[in-house]
Coordinates of C-alpha atoms in Angstrom, one line a residue:
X276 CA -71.4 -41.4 -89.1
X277 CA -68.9 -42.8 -86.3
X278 CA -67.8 -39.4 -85.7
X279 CA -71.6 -37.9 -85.0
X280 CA -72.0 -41.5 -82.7
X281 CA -68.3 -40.9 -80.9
X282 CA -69.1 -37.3 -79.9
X283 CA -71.7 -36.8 -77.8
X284 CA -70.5 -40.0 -75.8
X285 CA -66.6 -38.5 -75.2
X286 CA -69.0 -35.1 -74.3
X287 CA -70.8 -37.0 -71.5
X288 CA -67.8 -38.7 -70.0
X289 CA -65.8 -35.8 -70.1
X290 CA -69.0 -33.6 -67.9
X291 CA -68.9 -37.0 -65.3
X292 CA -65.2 -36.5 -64.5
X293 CA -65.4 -32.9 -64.3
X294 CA -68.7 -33.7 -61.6
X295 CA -67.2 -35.7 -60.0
X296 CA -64.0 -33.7 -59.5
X297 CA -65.8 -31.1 -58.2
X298 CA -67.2 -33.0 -55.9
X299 CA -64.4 -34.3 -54.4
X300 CA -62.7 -31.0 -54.6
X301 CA -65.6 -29.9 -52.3
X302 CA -65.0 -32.5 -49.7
X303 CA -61.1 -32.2 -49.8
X304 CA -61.7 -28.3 -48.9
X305 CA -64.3 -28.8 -46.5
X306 CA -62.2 -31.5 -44.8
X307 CA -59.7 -29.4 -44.7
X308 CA -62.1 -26.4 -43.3
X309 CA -63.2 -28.8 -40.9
X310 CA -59.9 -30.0 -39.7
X311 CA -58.3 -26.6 -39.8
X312 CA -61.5 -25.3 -37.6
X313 CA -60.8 -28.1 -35.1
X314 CA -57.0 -27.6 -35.3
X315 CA -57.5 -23.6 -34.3
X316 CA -60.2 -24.4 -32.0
X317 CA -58.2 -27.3 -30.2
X318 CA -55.2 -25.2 -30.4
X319 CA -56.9 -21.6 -29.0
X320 CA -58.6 -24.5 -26.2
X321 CA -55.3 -25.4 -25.5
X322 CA -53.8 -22.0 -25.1
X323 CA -56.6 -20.9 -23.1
X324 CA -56.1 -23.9 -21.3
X325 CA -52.4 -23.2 -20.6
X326 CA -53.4 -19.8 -19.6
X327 CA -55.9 -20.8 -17.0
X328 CA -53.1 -22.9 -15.6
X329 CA -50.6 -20.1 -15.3
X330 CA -53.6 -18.0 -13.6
X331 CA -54.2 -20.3 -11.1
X332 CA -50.3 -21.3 -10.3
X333 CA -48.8 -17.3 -10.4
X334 CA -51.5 -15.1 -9.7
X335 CA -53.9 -17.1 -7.2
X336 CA -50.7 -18.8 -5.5
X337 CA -52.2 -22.6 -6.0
X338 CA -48.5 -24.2 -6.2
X339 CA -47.8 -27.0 -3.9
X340 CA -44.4 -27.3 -4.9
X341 CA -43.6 -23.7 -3.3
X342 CA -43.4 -24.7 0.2
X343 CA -43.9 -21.8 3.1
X344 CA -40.3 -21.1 4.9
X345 CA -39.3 -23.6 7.8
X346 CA -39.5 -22.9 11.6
X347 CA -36.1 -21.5 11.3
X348 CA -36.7 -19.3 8.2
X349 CA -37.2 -15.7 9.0
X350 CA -38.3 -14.4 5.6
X351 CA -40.2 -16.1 2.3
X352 CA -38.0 -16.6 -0.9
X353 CA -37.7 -13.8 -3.3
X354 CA -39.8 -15.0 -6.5
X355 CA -36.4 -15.1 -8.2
X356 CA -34.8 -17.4 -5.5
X357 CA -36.8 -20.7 -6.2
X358 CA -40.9 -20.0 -6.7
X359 CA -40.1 -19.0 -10.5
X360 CA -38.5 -22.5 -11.4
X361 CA -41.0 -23.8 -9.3
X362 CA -44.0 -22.3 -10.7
X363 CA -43.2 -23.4 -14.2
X364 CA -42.7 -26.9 -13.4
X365 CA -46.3 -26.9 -11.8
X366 CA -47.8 -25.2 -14.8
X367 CA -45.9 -27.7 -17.2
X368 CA -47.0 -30.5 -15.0
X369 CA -50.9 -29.3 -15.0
X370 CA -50.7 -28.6 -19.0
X371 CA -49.1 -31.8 -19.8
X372 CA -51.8 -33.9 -17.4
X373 CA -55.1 -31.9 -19.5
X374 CA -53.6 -32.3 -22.7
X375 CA -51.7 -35.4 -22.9
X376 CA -50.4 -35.8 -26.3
X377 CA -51.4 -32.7 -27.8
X378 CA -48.9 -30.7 -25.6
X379 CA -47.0 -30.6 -28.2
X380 CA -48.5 -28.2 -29.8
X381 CA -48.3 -25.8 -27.1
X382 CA -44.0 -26.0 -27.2
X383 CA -43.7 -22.7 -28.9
X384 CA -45.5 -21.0 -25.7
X385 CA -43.8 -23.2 -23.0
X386 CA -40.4 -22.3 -24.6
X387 CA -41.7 -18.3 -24.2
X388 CA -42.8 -19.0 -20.5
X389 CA -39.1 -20.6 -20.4
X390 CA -37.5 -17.5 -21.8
X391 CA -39.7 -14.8 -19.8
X392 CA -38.6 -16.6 -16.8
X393 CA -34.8 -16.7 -18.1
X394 CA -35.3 -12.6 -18.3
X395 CA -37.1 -12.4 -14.9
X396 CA -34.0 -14.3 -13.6
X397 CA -31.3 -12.7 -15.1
X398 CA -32.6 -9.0 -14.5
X399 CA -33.3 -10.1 -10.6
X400 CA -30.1 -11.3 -9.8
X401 CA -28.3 -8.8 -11.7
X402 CA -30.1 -6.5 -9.7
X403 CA -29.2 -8.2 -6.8
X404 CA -24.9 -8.0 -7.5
X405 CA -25.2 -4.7 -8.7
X406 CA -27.0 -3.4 -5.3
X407 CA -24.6 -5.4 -3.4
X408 CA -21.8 -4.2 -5.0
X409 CA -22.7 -0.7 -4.6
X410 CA -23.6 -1.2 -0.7
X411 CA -20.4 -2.5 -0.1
X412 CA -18.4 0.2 -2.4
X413 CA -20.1 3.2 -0.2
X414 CA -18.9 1.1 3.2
X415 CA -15.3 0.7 1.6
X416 CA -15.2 4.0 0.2
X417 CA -16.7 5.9 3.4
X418 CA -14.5 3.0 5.5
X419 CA -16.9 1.9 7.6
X420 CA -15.8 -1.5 9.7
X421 CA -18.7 -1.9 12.4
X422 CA -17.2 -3.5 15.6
X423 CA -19.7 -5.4 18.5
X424 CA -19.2 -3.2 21.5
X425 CA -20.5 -6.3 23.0
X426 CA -18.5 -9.3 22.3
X427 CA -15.8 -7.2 20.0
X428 CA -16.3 -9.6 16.8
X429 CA -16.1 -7.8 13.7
X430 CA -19.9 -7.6 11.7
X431 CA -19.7 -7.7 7.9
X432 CA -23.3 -6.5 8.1
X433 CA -25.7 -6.5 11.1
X434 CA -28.7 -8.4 12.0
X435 CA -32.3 -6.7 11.8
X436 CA -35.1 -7.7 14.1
X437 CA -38.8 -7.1 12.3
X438 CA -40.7 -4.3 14.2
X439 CA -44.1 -6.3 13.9
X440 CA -42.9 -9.7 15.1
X441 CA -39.2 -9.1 16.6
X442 CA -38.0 -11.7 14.7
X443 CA -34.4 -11.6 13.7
X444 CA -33.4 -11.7 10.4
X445 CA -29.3 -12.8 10.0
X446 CA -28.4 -11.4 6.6
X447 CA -31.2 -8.6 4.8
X448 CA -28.5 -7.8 2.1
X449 CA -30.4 -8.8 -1.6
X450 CA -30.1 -11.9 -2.2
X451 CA -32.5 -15.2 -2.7
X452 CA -35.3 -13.9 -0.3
X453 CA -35.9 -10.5 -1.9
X454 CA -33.9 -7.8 -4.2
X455 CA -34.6 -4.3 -2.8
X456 CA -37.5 -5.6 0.0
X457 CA -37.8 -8.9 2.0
X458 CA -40.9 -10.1 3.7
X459 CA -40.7 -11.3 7.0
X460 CA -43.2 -14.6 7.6
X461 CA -45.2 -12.4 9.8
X462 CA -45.9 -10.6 6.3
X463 CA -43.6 -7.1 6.8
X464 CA -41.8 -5.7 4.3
X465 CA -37.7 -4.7 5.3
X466 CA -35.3 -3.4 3.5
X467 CA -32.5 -5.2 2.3
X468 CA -29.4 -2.7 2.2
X469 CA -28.3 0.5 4.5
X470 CA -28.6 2.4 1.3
X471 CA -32.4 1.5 1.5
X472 CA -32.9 2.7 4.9
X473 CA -32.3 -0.7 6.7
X474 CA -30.2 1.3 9.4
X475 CA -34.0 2.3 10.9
X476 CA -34.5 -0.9 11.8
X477 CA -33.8 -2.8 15.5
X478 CA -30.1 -3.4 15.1
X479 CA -28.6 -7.0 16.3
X480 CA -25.0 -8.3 16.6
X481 CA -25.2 -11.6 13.9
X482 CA -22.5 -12.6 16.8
X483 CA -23.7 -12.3 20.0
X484 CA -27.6 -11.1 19.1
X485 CA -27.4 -8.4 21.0
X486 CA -29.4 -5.1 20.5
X487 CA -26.4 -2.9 19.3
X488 CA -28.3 1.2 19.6
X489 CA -25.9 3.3 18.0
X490 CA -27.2 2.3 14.6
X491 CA -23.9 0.7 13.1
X492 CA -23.3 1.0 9.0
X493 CA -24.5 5.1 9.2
X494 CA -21.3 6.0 9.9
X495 CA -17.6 5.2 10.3
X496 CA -16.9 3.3 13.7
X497 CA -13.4 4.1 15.5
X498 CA -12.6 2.1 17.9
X499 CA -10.3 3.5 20.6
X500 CA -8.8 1.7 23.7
X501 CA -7.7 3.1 26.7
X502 CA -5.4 0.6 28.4
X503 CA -3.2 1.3 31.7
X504 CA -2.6 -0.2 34.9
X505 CA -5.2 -0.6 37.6
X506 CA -5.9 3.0 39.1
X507 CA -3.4 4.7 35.9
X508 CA -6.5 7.1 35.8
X509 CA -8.6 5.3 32.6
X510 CA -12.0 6.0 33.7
X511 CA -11.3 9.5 34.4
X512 CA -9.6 9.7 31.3
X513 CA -12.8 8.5 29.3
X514 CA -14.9 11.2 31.0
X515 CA -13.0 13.4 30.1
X516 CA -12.6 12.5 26.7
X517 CA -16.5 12.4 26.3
X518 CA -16.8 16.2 28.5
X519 CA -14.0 17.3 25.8
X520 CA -16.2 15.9 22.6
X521 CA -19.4 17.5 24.4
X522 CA -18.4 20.8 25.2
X523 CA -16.2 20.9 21.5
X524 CA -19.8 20.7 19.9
X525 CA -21.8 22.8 22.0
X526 CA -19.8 25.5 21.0
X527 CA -21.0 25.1 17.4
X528 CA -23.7 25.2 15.7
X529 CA -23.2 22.0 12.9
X530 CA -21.7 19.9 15.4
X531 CA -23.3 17.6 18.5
X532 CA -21.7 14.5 20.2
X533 CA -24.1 12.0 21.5
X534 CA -24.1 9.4 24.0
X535 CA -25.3 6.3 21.9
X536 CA -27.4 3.1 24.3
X537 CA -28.7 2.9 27.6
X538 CA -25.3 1.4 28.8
X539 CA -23.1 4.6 27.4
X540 CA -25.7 7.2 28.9
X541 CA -25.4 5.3 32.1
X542 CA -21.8 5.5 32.6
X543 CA -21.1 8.9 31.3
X544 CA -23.3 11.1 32.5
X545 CA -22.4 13.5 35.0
X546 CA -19.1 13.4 33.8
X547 CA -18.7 17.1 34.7
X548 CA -19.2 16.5 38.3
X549 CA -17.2 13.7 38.2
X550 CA -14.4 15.8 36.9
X551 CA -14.5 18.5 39.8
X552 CA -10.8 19.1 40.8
X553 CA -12.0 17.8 44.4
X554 CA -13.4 14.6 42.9
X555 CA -12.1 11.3 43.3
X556 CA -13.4 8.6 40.2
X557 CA -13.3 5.5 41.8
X558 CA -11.5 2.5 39.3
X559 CA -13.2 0.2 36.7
X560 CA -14.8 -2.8 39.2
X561 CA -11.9 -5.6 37.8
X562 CA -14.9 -8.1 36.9
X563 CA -17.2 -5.7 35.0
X564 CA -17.4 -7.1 31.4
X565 CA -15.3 -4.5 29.7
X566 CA -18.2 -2.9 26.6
X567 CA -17.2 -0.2 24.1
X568 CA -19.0 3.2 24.9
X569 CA -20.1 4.8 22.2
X570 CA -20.4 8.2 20.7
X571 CA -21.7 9.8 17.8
X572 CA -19.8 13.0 17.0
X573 CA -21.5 14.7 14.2
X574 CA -19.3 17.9 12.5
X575 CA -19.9 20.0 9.2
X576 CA -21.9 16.7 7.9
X577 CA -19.3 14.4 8.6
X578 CA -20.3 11.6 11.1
X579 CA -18.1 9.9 13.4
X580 CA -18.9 6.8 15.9
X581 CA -16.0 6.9 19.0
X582 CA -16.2 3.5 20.6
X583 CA -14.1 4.1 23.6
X584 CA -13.2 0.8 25.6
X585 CA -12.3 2.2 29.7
X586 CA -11.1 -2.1 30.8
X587 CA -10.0 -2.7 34.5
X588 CA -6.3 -2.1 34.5
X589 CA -6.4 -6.5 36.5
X590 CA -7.2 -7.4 32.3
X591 CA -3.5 -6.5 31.1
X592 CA -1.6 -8.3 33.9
X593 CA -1.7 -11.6 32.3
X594 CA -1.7 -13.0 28.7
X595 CA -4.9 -15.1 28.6
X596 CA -7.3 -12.1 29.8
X597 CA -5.5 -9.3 27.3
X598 CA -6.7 -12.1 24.7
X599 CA -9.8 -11.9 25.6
X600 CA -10.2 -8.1 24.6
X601 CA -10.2 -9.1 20.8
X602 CA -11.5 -5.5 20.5
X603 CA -8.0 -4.6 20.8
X604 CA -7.8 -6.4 16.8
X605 CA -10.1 -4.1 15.5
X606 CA -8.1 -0.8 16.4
X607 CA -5.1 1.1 15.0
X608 CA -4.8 4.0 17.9
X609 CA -4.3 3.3 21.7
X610 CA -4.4 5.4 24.1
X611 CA -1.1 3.9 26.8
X612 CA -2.4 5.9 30.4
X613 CA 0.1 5.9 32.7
X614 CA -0.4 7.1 36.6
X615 CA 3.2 9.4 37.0
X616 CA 2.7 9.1 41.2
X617 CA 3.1 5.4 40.5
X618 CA 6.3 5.4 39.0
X619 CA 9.2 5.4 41.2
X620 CA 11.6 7.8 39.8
X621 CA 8.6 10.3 39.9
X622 CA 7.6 9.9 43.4
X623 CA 10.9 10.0 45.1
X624 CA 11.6 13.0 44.1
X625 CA 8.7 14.9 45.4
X626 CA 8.9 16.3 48.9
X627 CA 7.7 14.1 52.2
X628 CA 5.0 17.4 52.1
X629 CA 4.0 16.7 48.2
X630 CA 4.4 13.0 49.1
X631 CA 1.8 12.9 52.0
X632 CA -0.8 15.7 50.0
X633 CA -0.5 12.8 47.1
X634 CA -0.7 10.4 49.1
X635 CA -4.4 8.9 48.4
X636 CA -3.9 9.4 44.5
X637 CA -1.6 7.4 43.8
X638 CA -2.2 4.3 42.1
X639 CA -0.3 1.0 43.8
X640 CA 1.6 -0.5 41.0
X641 CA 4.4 -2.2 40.6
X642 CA 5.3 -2.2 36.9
X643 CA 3.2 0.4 35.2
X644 CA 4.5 -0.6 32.5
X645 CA 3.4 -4.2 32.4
X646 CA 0.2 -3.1 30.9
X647 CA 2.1 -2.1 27.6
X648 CA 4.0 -5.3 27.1
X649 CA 0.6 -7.1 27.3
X650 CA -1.0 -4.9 24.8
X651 CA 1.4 -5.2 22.4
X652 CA 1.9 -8.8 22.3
X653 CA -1.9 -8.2 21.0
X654 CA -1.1 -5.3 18.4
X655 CA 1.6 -7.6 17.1
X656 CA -0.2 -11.1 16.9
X657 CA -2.9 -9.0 15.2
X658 CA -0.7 -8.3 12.1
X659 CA 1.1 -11.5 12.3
X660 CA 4.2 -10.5 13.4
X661 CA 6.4 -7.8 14.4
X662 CA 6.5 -4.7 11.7
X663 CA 3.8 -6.3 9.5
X664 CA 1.2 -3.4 9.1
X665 CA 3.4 -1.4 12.0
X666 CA 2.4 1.9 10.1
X667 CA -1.0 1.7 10.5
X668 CA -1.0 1.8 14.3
X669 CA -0.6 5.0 16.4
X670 CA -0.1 5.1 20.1
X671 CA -0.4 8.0 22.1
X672 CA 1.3 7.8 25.6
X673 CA -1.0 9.4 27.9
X674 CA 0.3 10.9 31.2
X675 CA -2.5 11.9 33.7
X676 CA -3.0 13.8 36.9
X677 CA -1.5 17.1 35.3
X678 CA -3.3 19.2 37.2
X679 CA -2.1 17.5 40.6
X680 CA 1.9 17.8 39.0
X681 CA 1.2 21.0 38.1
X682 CA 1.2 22.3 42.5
X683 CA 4.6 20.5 42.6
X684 CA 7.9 20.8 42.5
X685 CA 7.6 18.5 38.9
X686 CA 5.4 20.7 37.1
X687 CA 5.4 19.4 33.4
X688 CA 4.2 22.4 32.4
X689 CA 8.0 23.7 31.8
X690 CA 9.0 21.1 29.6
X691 CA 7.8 19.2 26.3
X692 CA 5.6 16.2 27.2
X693 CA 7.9 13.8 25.9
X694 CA 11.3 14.8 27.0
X695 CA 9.3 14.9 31.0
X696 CA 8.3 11.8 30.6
X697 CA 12.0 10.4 29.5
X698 CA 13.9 13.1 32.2
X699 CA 11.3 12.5 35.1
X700 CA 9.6 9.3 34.8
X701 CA 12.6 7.6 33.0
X702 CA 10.5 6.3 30.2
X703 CA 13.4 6.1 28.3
X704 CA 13.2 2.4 27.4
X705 CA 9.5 2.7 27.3
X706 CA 9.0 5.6 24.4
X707 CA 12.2 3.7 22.1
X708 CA 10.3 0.4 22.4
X709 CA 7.0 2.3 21.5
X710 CA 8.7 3.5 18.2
X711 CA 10.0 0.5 17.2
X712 CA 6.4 -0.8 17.8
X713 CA 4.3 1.7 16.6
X714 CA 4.0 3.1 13.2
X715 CA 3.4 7.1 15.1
X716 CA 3.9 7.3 18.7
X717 CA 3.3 11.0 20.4
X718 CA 3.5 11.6 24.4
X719 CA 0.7 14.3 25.7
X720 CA -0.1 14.8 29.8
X721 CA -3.3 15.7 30.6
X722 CA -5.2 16.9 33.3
X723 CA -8.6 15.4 33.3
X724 CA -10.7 18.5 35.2
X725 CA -12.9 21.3 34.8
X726 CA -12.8 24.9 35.6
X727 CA -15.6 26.4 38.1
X728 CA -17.1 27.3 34.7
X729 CA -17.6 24.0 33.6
X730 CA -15.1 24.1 30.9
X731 CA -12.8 20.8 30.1
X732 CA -9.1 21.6 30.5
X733 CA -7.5 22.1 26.8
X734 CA -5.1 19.5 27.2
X735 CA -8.4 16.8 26.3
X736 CA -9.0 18.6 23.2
X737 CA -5.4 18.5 22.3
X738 CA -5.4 14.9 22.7
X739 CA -8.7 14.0 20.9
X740 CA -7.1 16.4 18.1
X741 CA -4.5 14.3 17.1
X742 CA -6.7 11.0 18.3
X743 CA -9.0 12.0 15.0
X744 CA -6.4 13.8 12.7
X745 CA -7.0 10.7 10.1
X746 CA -10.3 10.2 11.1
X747 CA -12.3 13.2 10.6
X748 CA -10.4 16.5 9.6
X749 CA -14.1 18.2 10.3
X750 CA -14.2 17.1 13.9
X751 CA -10.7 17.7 14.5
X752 CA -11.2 21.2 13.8
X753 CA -14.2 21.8 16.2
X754 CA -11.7 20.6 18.3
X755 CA -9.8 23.8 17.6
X756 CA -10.4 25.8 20.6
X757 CA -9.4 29.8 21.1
X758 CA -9.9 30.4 24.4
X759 CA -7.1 28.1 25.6
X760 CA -7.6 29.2 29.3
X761 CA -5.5 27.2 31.8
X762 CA -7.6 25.3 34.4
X763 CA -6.7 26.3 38.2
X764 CA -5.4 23.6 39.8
X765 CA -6.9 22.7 43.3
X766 CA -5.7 20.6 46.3
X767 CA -7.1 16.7 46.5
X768 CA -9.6 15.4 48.5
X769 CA -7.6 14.0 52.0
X770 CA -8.5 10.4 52.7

């Protein structure tokens, strides 16, 4: 009977437990629903949230910790130069003030922003050494050193001013403020490398800030100095040398030579009346501000920039002015012009008839040679010291007024250029210490004329020949001219 009593009870007890577990089983999951509904929904309003704040910070621009550039700034920061790190500090800061606490939960996607910014970085400024690198392999490989015919102070790159605004902008190369554009404050877009077409731009010296027109970084700059005594015969020299390039490349069809600036055009044009055999080219004024004249001599694709540098003979009579023409620095071949009439040995032996007919061109010097001494001292301190990079330079001793020799009884026409100059002038001393100086030394006379046709007298193109043998094997051969027909020779102008 205890058994019939005891079962049903157990039964009961048993079917309260199991109810009641239910129910609780029923809460536990629905508290658990519940909390893992408000968990996902607190978590998606917080990833919302975080991406509202990245909206408003990186696309709409609302970031006061990215301050505009300063009133000495040309151009804004690249975004990879200092807005990136910015930026995510704002959007951290914004996150972290409308969440409080609960940012925690949002560290897996702060640590992506962190890492997508790390990318951004690294790709930008990889970017940036590679384009760099490659910019500055094409100038060392095509040897392009660009030289200030201004203030003669070597440029590792030039200054661009902004078409819109004109303001200048020191260094475009990529960098901090952009990787292949930069964008000026005005809100202009430049480019940052020559190999991206910054040579269009308004060129300025980063030295002096002066507009330099003959678009330096295009093409290899050679810088050639014509130095000499006062009245040696420079200037006419130069105009020749320009007629020479000129008339070289109007006899082809691939070829052109270009006076580059205002100043250049100015001073050579009508070289070829200038160079009449009647014509007298008055010197360089002694205080003109000596200034490279440059010209682009184009050949068979090769490019060439000739910055020829006529000075005032009154520069090389004393130590402090030569140093002054820091342009000298920059070059490997001189041109030495020396005025034969002015040297002693040369005019004593020409009759009193030859000496009065020669009277007027002859340049009053005392020590032609003075000039050379000067120079140099320059070469020399240049590559620190006697012999240190000696076989480098080339110096080409230039004897003028041929073509007034060549109605005398010294003609050089009869004899090799440099054993006249040794037997004549008695530049003996002169030509052994230009060897000793000079890595390549060669002696040339030249008559700086033209024919009634117009046509420059051949010894110019022989000069320039061996002036550009290492420079530009293309223009040396337009150089290359057939019809070598002597000039005639005419009497000078009587003062």
């Amino acid at each position: 009977m205890g058994g019939s009593v005891n079962g049903p009870v157990d039964g009961s007890v048993d079917g309260s437990v199991d109810g009641v577990a239910g129910i609780f089983a029923l809460v536990v999951n629905t508290v658990i629903v519940v909390v893992a509904a408000a968990l996902a929904a607190g978590l998606v309003f917080l990833v919302v949230l975080h991406l509202r704040r990245i909206h408003h910070v990186l696309y709409r621009g609302d970031s006061p910790r990215v301050r505009p550039p300063g009133p000495e700034e040309s151009a804004w920061w690249g975004y990879h130069g200092g807005p990136l790190w910015r930026d995510l500090a704002e959007v951290h800061r914004r996150v972290h003030l409308d969440a409080g606490p609960f940012v925690v939960f949002l560290a897996p996607f702060l640590l992506l922003q962190v890492m997508v910014a790390l990318v951004h970085s690294a790709v930008a400024w990889t970017a940036v050494g590679v384009l760099r690198s490659v910019d500055g392999s094409l100038l060392l490989v095509r040897r392009i050193r660009m030289v200030c015919p201004r203030c003669f102070e070597h440029m590792s790159y030039p200054s661009y001013a902004c078409e819109d605004c004109g303001r200048p902008h020191r260094d475009v190369r990529s960098g901090a403020r952009g990787v292949f554009r930069r964008r000026c404050v005005c809100g202009r877009d430049l480019p940052t490398l020559l190999l991206l077409g910054s040579a269009d731009l308004r060129t300025l010296c980063p030295h002096c800030d002066q507009v330099l027109e003959h678009r330096p970084g295009e093409a290899r700059e050679f810088v050639l100095p014509l130095f000499g005594a006062a009245g040696a015969g420079k200037t006419r020299l130069t105009h020749g040398l320009h007629l020479a390039l000129e008339y070289a490349a109007g006899r082809h069809v691939s070829a052109r030579a270009v006076a580059m600036g205002r100043e250049t055009v100015r001073r050579l044009r009508d070289s070829r009346p200038r160079l009449a055999p009647d014509h007298r080219v008055p010197p360089t004024p002694p205080g003109r501000r000596a200034r490279g004249l440059t010209l682009r001599v184009e050949a068979d694709r090769c490019a060439l920039l000739v910055q020829l540098y006529d000075t005032a003979g009154e520069w090389f009579n004393t130590t402090e002015r030569t140093e002054d023409l820091t342009y000298l620095g920059e070059a490997t071949t001189f041109l030495l012009v020396l005025d034969p009439l002015a040297v002693p040995a040369v005019w004593n032996a020409l009759t009193a008839d030859e000496q009065h007919r020669l009277h007027g061109d002859r340049s009053r010097v005392s020590d032609p040679e003075r000039a050379y001494m000067q120079v140099r001292d320059q070469v020399q301190r240049r590559y620190r010291g006697p012999g240190v990079g000696r076989p480098r330079t080339r110096l080409a001793v230039v004897v003028t007024r041929g073509d007034l020799l060549a109605r005398t009884s010294l003609d050089p026409s009869g004899l090799p250029p440099e054993r006249w100059v040794r037997e004549v002038m008695g530049a003996n001393n002169l030509l052994r210490a230009a060897r000793a100086d000079f890595g390549t030394v060669a002696t040339f006379v030249t008559s700086a004329v033209v024919d009634p046709d117009g046509r420059p007298d051949p010894s110019l193109a022989e000069l320039l020949r061996w002036v550009l043998a290492y420079e530009a094997a293309p223009i040396g051969a337009m150089l290359t001219d057939t019809r070598r027909t002597p000039v005639p020779t005419a009497a000078p102008m009587e003062v």
